[in-house]
Amino acid sequence: MRGWGDRLSEEGYLRRKEDIEAFNTVKREDFLDLRMRISASLDEPVPIAHGQTQSAPHMNAIFVDNTRPGEKDSVLEIGTGSGYLTAILSLLSGKVVSVEYFCDLSKTARKRIASYSRGNVYLICGNINRICFRSKFDAIISTSSFRREPTHLLPFLKEEGRMIFPLGSYPPQKLIKIEKGERKDLGY
Protein backbone atom coordinates (compact mmCIF):
# COMPACT_ATOMS: atom_id res chain seq x y z
CA MET A 1 0.00 0.00 0.00
CA ARG A 2 1.22 3.51 -0.83
CA GLY A 3 2.01 5.80 2.07
CA TRP A 4 -0.28 8.58 3.19
CA GLY A 5 2.17 11.19 1.92
CA ASP A 6 1.87 10.00 -1.68
CA ARG A 7 -1.90 9.68 -1.45
CA LEU A 8 -2.37 13.13 0.10
CA SER A 9 0.00 14.69 -2.42
CA GLU A 10 -1.96 13.23 -5.33
CA GLU A 11 -5.17 14.58 -3.80
CA GLY A 12 -3.62 18.06 -3.54
CA TYR A 13 -3.36 18.25 0.27
CA LEU A 14 0.44 18.13 0.51
CA ARG A 15 2.86 20.07 -1.67
CA ARG A 16 6.24 20.14 0.04
CA LYS A 17 8.57 17.17 -0.45
CA GLU A 18 9.46 17.01 3.27
CA ASP A 19 5.77 16.87 4.24
CA ILE A 20 5.14 14.00 1.82
CA GLU A 21 8.15 12.11 3.18
CA ALA A 22 7.06 12.62 6.81
CA PHE A 23 3.54 11.34 6.09
CA ASN A 24 5.03 8.35 4.23
CA THR A 25 7.41 7.59 7.12
CA VAL A 26 4.95 7.67 10.02
CA LYS A 27 2.60 4.70 9.83
CA ARG A 28 -0.92 5.57 10.94
CA GLU A 29 -1.63 2.05 12.14
CA ASP A 30 1.18 2.37 14.72
CA PHE A 31 -0.96 5.00 16.48
CA LEU A 32 -4.18 3.00 16.69
CA ASP A 33 -5.29 0.25 19.04
CA LEU A 34 -5.20 -3.21 17.48
CA ARG A 35 -8.97 -3.39 17.01
CA MET A 36 -8.97 -0.07 15.11
CA ARG A 37 -5.97 -0.69 12.85
CA ILE A 38 -8.24 -1.93 10.08
CA SER A 39 -9.32 1.74 9.73
CA ALA A 40 -5.76 3.03 9.24
CA SER A 41 -6.07 3.03 5.45
CA LEU A 42 -9.29 5.08 5.46
CA ASP A 43 -9.20 8.86 5.13
CA GLU A 44 -11.58 9.43 8.01
CA PRO A 45 -11.40 10.08 11.75
CA VAL A 46 -10.89 7.02 13.92
CA PRO A 47 -12.13 6.76 17.55
CA ILE A 48 -9.38 6.53 20.18
CA ALA A 49 -10.56 7.08 23.79
CA HIS A 50 -12.60 9.54 25.88
CA GLY A 51 -14.84 10.26 22.90
CA GLN A 52 -11.83 11.64 21.03
CA THR A 53 -10.72 10.76 17.52
CA GLN A 54 -7.54 10.58 15.55
CA SER A 55 -8.09 13.14 12.79
CA ALA A 56 -8.48 11.98 9.21
CA PRO A 57 -5.14 12.08 7.36
CA HIS A 58 -6.35 14.80 5.00
CA MET A 59 -7.10 17.04 8.00
CA ASN A 60 -3.61 16.46 9.40
CA ALA A 61 -2.26 17.35 5.96
CA ILE A 62 -4.28 20.59 5.96
CA PHE A 63 -2.80 21.47 9.38
CA VAL A 64 0.75 20.78 8.17
CA ASP A 65 0.37 22.40 4.74
CA ASN A 66 -1.02 25.59 6.25
CA THR A 67 1.58 25.95 9.00
CA ARG A 68 4.63 24.74 7.02
CA PRO A 69 6.73 23.63 10.00
CA GLY A 70 10.46 23.80 9.29
CA GLU A 71 13.47 22.10 10.82
CA LYS A 72 14.28 25.12 13.01
CA ASP A 73 10.67 25.84 14.00
CA SER A 74 9.10 25.29 17.38
CA VAL A 75 5.54 23.99 17.18
CA LEU A 76 2.81 23.93 19.81
CA GLU A 77 0.28 21.19 19.18
CA ILE A 78 -2.97 21.25 21.12
CA GLY A 79 -4.55 17.82 21.35
CA THR A 80 -1.87 15.11 21.24
CA GLY A 81 -4.52 12.41 20.96
CA SER A 82 -2.93 9.24 19.59
CA GLY A 83 0.34 11.03 18.81
CA TYR A 84 0.13 10.45 15.04
CA LEU A 85 0.34 14.11 14.04
CA THR A 86 2.87 14.73 16.83
CA ALA A 87 5.21 12.14 15.31
CA ILE A 88 4.83 13.72 11.85
CA LEU A 89 5.55 17.16 13.29
CA SER A 90 8.65 15.82 15.07
CA LEU A 91 10.15 14.87 11.70
CA LEU A 92 9.44 18.32 10.25
CA SER A 93 10.22 20.63 13.19
CA GLY A 94 13.04 21.50 15.52
CA LYS A 95 10.84 21.17 18.62
CA VAL A 96 7.29 20.02 19.26
CA VAL A 97 5.43 20.79 22.48
CA SER A 98 2.17 18.87 22.55
CA VAL A 99 -0.57 19.35 25.14
CA GLU A 100 -3.18 16.68 25.85
CA TYR A 101 -6.02 17.06 28.34
CA PHE A 102 -6.36 13.32 29.01
CA CYS A 103 -3.24 12.01 30.76
CA ASP A 104 -3.73 8.39 29.72
CA LEU A 105 -3.83 9.45 26.05
CA SER A 106 -0.62 11.40 26.57
CA LYS A 107 1.05 8.41 28.21
CA THR A 108 0.06 6.05 25.39
CA ALA A 109 1.10 8.60 22.76
CA ARG A 110 4.54 8.95 24.38
CA LYS A 111 5.21 5.24 23.80
CA ARG A 112 3.98 5.36 20.22
CA ILE A 113 5.90 8.51 19.31
CA ALA A 114 9.20 7.17 20.69
CA SER A 115 10.03 5.08 17.62
CA TYR A 116 9.61 8.07 15.26
CA SER A 117 10.70 11.11 17.26
CA ARG A 118 14.13 12.66 17.01
CA GLY A 119 14.04 13.40 20.75
CA ASN A 120 12.45 16.77 20.08
CA VAL A 121 8.96 16.10 21.44
CA TYR A 122 7.77 17.38 24.82
CA LEU A 123 4.40 16.11 26.00
CA ILE A 124 2.34 17.96 28.59
CA CYS A 125 -0.82 16.67 30.22
CA GLY A 126 -3.15 19.51 31.12
CA ASN A 127 -5.68 22.11 30.08
CA ILE A 128 -4.29 24.47 27.42
CA ASN A 129 -6.37 27.28 28.92
CA ARG A 130 -4.35 27.04 32.14
CA ILE A 131 -0.82 26.61 30.78
CA CYS A 132 1.61 29.48 30.37
CA PHE A 133 4.66 29.18 28.13
CA ARG A 134 7.87 31.16 28.49
CA SER A 135 8.73 31.05 24.81
CA LYS A 136 6.87 31.79 21.62
CA PHE A 137 6.15 29.32 18.84
CA ASP A 138 6.57 29.52 15.07
CA ALA A 139 3.40 27.49 14.64
CA ILE A 140 0.42 26.54 16.77
CA ILE A 141 -1.73 23.66 15.55
CA SER A 142 -4.89 22.77 17.41
CA THR A 143 -6.72 19.61 16.48
CA SER A 144 -9.11 20.41 19.33
CA SER A 145 -11.98 22.73 18.59
CA PHE A 146 -12.56 26.00 20.41
CA ARG A 147 -16.04 27.37 21.09
CA ARG A 148 -14.62 30.91 20.92
CA GLU A 149 -11.61 32.41 19.20
CA PRO A 150 -8.53 31.33 21.25
CA THR A 151 -7.07 34.82 21.59
CA HIS A 152 -5.31 33.70 24.78
CA LEU A 153 -2.90 31.72 22.56
CA LEU A 154 -1.79 34.71 20.47
CA PRO A 155 0.85 35.86 23.00
CA PHE A 156 2.57 32.48 22.47
CA LEU A 157 2.76 32.93 18.69
CA LYS A 158 5.75 34.63 17.12
CA GLU A 159 5.03 37.75 15.09
CA GLU A 160 5.61 35.89 11.81
CA GLY A 161 3.94 32.74 13.17
CA ARG A 162 1.11 30.59 11.86
CA MET A 163 -1.81 29.22 13.87
CA ILE A 164 -4.59 26.92 12.73
CA PHE A 165 -7.59 25.67 14.71
CA PRO A 166 -11.18 24.44 14.35
CA LEU A 167 -13.75 26.91 15.67
CA GLY A 168 -17.30 26.09 16.79
CA SER A 169 -19.28 23.09 17.88
CA TYR A 170 -19.30 19.94 15.81
CA PRO A 171 -20.97 20.11 13.32
CA PRO A 172 -20.49 22.56 11.76
CA GLN A 173 -17.02 23.87 12.46
CA LYS A 174 -14.83 26.32 10.61
CA LEU A 175 -11.11 25.93 10.19
CA ILE A 176 -9.36 29.21 10.97
CA LYS A 177 -5.81 30.23 10.13
CA ILE A 178 -3.94 33.18 11.59
CA GLU A 179 -0.70 34.14 9.88
CA LYS A 180 1.31 37.26 10.60
CA GLY A 181 -1.67 38.59 12.55
CA GLU A 182 -4.16 38.11 9.70
CA ARG A 183 -7.19 35.85 10.24
CA LYS A 184 -8.55 33.70 7.43
CA ASP A 185 -11.47 31.26 7.32
CA LEU A 186 -10.14 28.28 5.34
CA GLY A 187 -13.63 27.08 4.45
CA TYR A 188 -13.36 23.51 5.76
GROMACS .gro file of C-alpha atoms in nm:
model
  188
    1MET     CA    1   0.000   0.000   0.000
    2ARG     CA    2   0.122   0.351  -0.083
    3GLY     CA    3   0.201   0.580   0.207
    4TRP     CA    4  -0.028   0.858   0.319
    5GLY     CA    5   0.217   1.119   0.192
    6ASP     CA    6   0.187   1.000  -0.168
    7ARG     CA    7  -0.190   0.968  -0.145
    8LEU     CA    8  -0.237   1.313   0.010
    9SER     CA    9   0.000   1.469  -0.242
   10GLU     CA   10  -0.196   1.323  -0.533
   11GLU     CA   11  -0.517   1.458  -0.380
   12GLY     CA   12  -0.362   1.806  -0.354
   13TYR     CA   13  -0.336   1.825   0.027
   14LEU     CA   14   0.044   1.813   0.051
   15ARG     CA   15   0.286   2.007  -0.167
   16ARG     CA   16   0.624   2.014   0.004
   17LYS     CA   17   0.857   1.717  -0.045
   18GLU     CA   18   0.946   1.701   0.327
   19ASP     CA   19   0.577   1.687   0.424
   20ILE     CA   20   0.514   1.400   0.182
   21GLU     CA   21   0.815   1.211   0.318
   22ALA     CA   22   0.706   1.262   0.681
   23PHE     CA   23   0.354   1.134   0.609
   24ASN     CA   24   0.503   0.835   0.423
   25THR     CA   25   0.741   0.759   0.712
   26VAL     CA   26   0.495   0.767   1.002
   27LYS     CA   27   0.260   0.470   0.983
   28ARG     CA   28  -0.092   0.557   1.094
   29GLU     CA   29  -0.163   0.205   1.214
   30ASP     CA   30   0.118   0.237   1.472
   31PHE     CA   31  -0.096   0.500   1.648
   32LEU     CA   32  -0.418   0.300   1.669
   33ASP     CA   33  -0.529   0.025   1.904
   34LEU     CA   34  -0.520  -0.321   1.748
   35ARG     CA   35  -0.897  -0.339   1.701
   36MET     CA   36  -0.897  -0.007   1.511
   37ARG     CA   37  -0.597  -0.069   1.285
   38ILE     CA   38  -0.824  -0.193   1.008
   39SER     CA   39  -0.932   0.174   0.973
   40ALA     CA   40  -0.576   0.303   0.924
   41SER     CA   41  -0.607   0.303   0.545
   42LEU     CA   42  -0.929   0.508   0.546
   43ASP     CA   43  -0.920   0.886   0.513
   44GLU     CA   44  -1.158   0.943   0.801
   45PRO     CA   45  -1.140   1.008   1.175
   46VAL     CA   46  -1.089   0.702   1.392
   47PRO     CA   47  -1.213   0.676   1.755
   48ILE     CA   48  -0.938   0.653   2.018
   49ALA     CA   49  -1.056   0.708   2.379
   50HIS     CA   50  -1.260   0.954   2.588
   51GLY     CA   51  -1.484   1.026   2.290
   52GLN     CA   52  -1.183   1.164   2.103
   53THR     CA   53  -1.072   1.076   1.752
   54GLN     CA   54  -0.754   1.058   1.555
   55SER     CA   55  -0.809   1.314   1.279
   56ALA     CA   56  -0.848   1.198   0.921
   57PRO     CA   57  -0.514   1.208   0.736
   58HIS     CA   58  -0.635   1.480   0.500
   59MET     CA   59  -0.710   1.704   0.800
   60ASN     CA   60  -0.361   1.646   0.940
   61ALA     CA   61  -0.226   1.735   0.596
   62ILE     CA   62  -0.428   2.059   0.596
   63PHE     CA   63  -0.280   2.147   0.938
   64VAL     CA   64   0.075   2.078   0.817
   65ASP     CA   65   0.037   2.240   0.474
   66ASN     CA   66  -0.102   2.559   0.625
   67THR     CA   67   0.158   2.595   0.900
   68ARG     CA   68   0.463   2.474   0.702
   69PRO     CA   69   0.673   2.363   1.000
   70GLY     CA   70   1.046   2.380   0.929
   71GLU     CA   71   1.347   2.210   1.082
   72LYS     CA   72   1.428   2.512   1.301
   73ASP     CA   73   1.067   2.584   1.400
   74SER     CA   74   0.910   2.529   1.738
   75VAL     CA   75   0.554   2.399   1.718
   76LEU     CA   76   0.281   2.393   1.981
   77GLU     CA   77   0.028   2.119   1.918
   78ILE     CA   78  -0.297   2.125   2.112
   79GLY     CA   79  -0.455   1.782   2.135
   80THR     CA   80  -0.187   1.511   2.124
   81GLY     CA   81  -0.452   1.241   2.096
   82SER     CA   82  -0.293   0.924   1.959
   83GLY     CA   83   0.034   1.103   1.881
   84TYR     CA   84   0.013   1.045   1.504
   85LEU     CA   85   0.034   1.411   1.404
   86THR     CA   86   0.287   1.473   1.683
   87ALA     CA   87   0.521   1.214   1.531
   88ILE     CA   88   0.483   1.372   1.185
   89LEU     CA   89   0.555   1.716   1.329
   90SER     CA   90   0.865   1.582   1.507
   91LEU     CA   91   1.015   1.487   1.170
   92LEU     CA   92   0.944   1.832   1.025
   93SER     CA   93   1.022   2.063   1.319
   94GLY     CA   94   1.304   2.150   1.552
   95LYS     CA   95   1.084   2.117   1.862
   96VAL     CA   96   0.729   2.002   1.926
   97VAL     CA   97   0.543   2.079   2.248
   98SER     CA   98   0.217   1.887   2.255
   99VAL     CA   99  -0.057   1.935   2.514
  100GLU     CA  100  -0.318   1.668   2.585
  101TYR     CA  101  -0.602   1.706   2.834
  102PHE     CA  102  -0.636   1.332   2.901
  103CYS     CA  103  -0.324   1.201   3.076
  104ASP     CA  104  -0.373   0.839   2.972
  105LEU     CA  105  -0.383   0.945   2.605
  106SER     CA  106  -0.062   1.140   2.657
  107LYS     CA  107   0.105   0.841   2.821
  108THR     CA  108   0.006   0.605   2.539
  109ALA     CA  109   0.110   0.860   2.276
  110ARG     CA  110   0.454   0.895   2.438
  111LYS     CA  111   0.521   0.524   2.380
  112ARG     CA  112   0.398   0.536   2.022
  113ILE     CA  113   0.590   0.851   1.931
  114ALA     CA  114   0.920   0.717   2.069
  115SER     CA  115   1.003   0.508   1.762
  116TYR     CA  116   0.961   0.807   1.526
  117SER     CA  117   1.070   1.111   1.726
  118ARG     CA  118   1.413   1.266   1.701
  119GLY     CA  119   1.404   1.340   2.075
  120ASN     CA  120   1.245   1.677   2.008
  121VAL     CA  121   0.896   1.610   2.144
  122TYR     CA  122   0.777   1.738   2.482
  123LEU     CA  123   0.440   1.611   2.600
  124ILE     CA  124   0.234   1.796   2.859
  125CYS     CA  125  -0.082   1.667   3.022
  126GLY     CA  126  -0.315   1.951   3.112
  127ASN     CA  127  -0.568   2.211   3.008
  128ILE     CA  128  -0.429   2.447   2.742
  129ASN     CA  129  -0.637   2.728   2.892
  130ARG     CA  130  -0.435   2.704   3.214
  131ILE     CA  131  -0.082   2.661   3.078
  132CYS     CA  132   0.161   2.948   3.037
  133PHE     CA  133   0.466   2.918   2.813
  134ARG     CA  134   0.787   3.116   2.849
  135SER     CA  135   0.873   3.105   2.481
  136LYS     CA  136   0.687   3.179   2.162
  137PHE     CA  137   0.615   2.932   1.884
  138ASP     CA  138   0.657   2.952   1.507
  139ALA     CA  139   0.340   2.749   1.464
  140ILE     CA  140   0.042   2.654   1.677
  141ILE     CA  141  -0.173   2.366   1.555
  142SER     CA  142  -0.489   2.277   1.741
  143THR     CA  143  -0.672   1.961   1.648
  144SER     CA  144  -0.911   2.041   1.933
  145SER     CA  145  -1.198   2.273   1.859
  146PHE     CA  146  -1.256   2.600   2.041
  147ARG     CA  147  -1.604   2.737   2.109
  148ARG     CA  148  -1.462   3.091   2.092
  149GLU     CA  149  -1.161   3.241   1.920
  150PRO     CA  150  -0.853   3.133   2.125
  151THR     CA  151  -0.707   3.482   2.159
  152HIS     CA  152  -0.531   3.370   2.478
  153LEU     CA  153  -0.290   3.172   2.256
  154LEU     CA  154  -0.179   3.471   2.047
  155PRO     CA  155   0.085   3.586   2.300
  156PHE     CA  156   0.257   3.248   2.247
  157LEU     CA  157   0.276   3.293   1.869
  158LYS     CA  158   0.575   3.463   1.712
  159GLU     CA  159   0.503   3.775   1.509
  160GLU     CA  160   0.561   3.589   1.181
  161GLY     CA  161   0.394   3.274   1.317
  162ARG     CA  162   0.111   3.059   1.186
  163MET     CA  163  -0.181   2.922   1.387
  164ILE     CA  164  -0.459   2.692   1.273
  165PHE     CA  165  -0.759   2.567   1.471
  166PRO     CA  166  -1.118   2.444   1.435
  167LEU     CA  167  -1.375   2.691   1.567
  168GLY     CA  168  -1.730   2.609   1.679
  169SER     CA  169  -1.928   2.309   1.788
  170TYR     CA  170  -1.930   1.994   1.581
  171PRO     CA  171  -2.097   2.011   1.332
  172PRO     CA  172  -2.049   2.256   1.176
  173GLN     CA  173  -1.702   2.387   1.246
  174LYS     CA  174  -1.483   2.632   1.061
  175LEU     CA  175  -1.111   2.593   1.019
  176ILE     CA  176  -0.936   2.921   1.097
  177LYS     CA  177  -0.581   3.023   1.013
  178ILE     CA  178  -0.394   3.318   1.159
  179GLU     CA  179  -0.070   3.414   0.988
  180LYS     CA  180   0.131   3.726   1.060
  181GLY     CA  181  -0.167   3.859   1.255
  182GLU     CA  182  -0.416   3.811   0.970
  183ARG     CA  183  -0.719   3.585   1.024
  184LYS     CA  184  -0.855   3.370   0.743
  185ASP     CA  185  -1.147   3.126   0.732
  186LEU     CA  186  -1.014   2.828   0.534
  187GLY     CA  187  -1.363   2.708   0.445
  188TYR     CA  188  -1.336   2.351   0.576
   0.00000   0.00000   0.00000
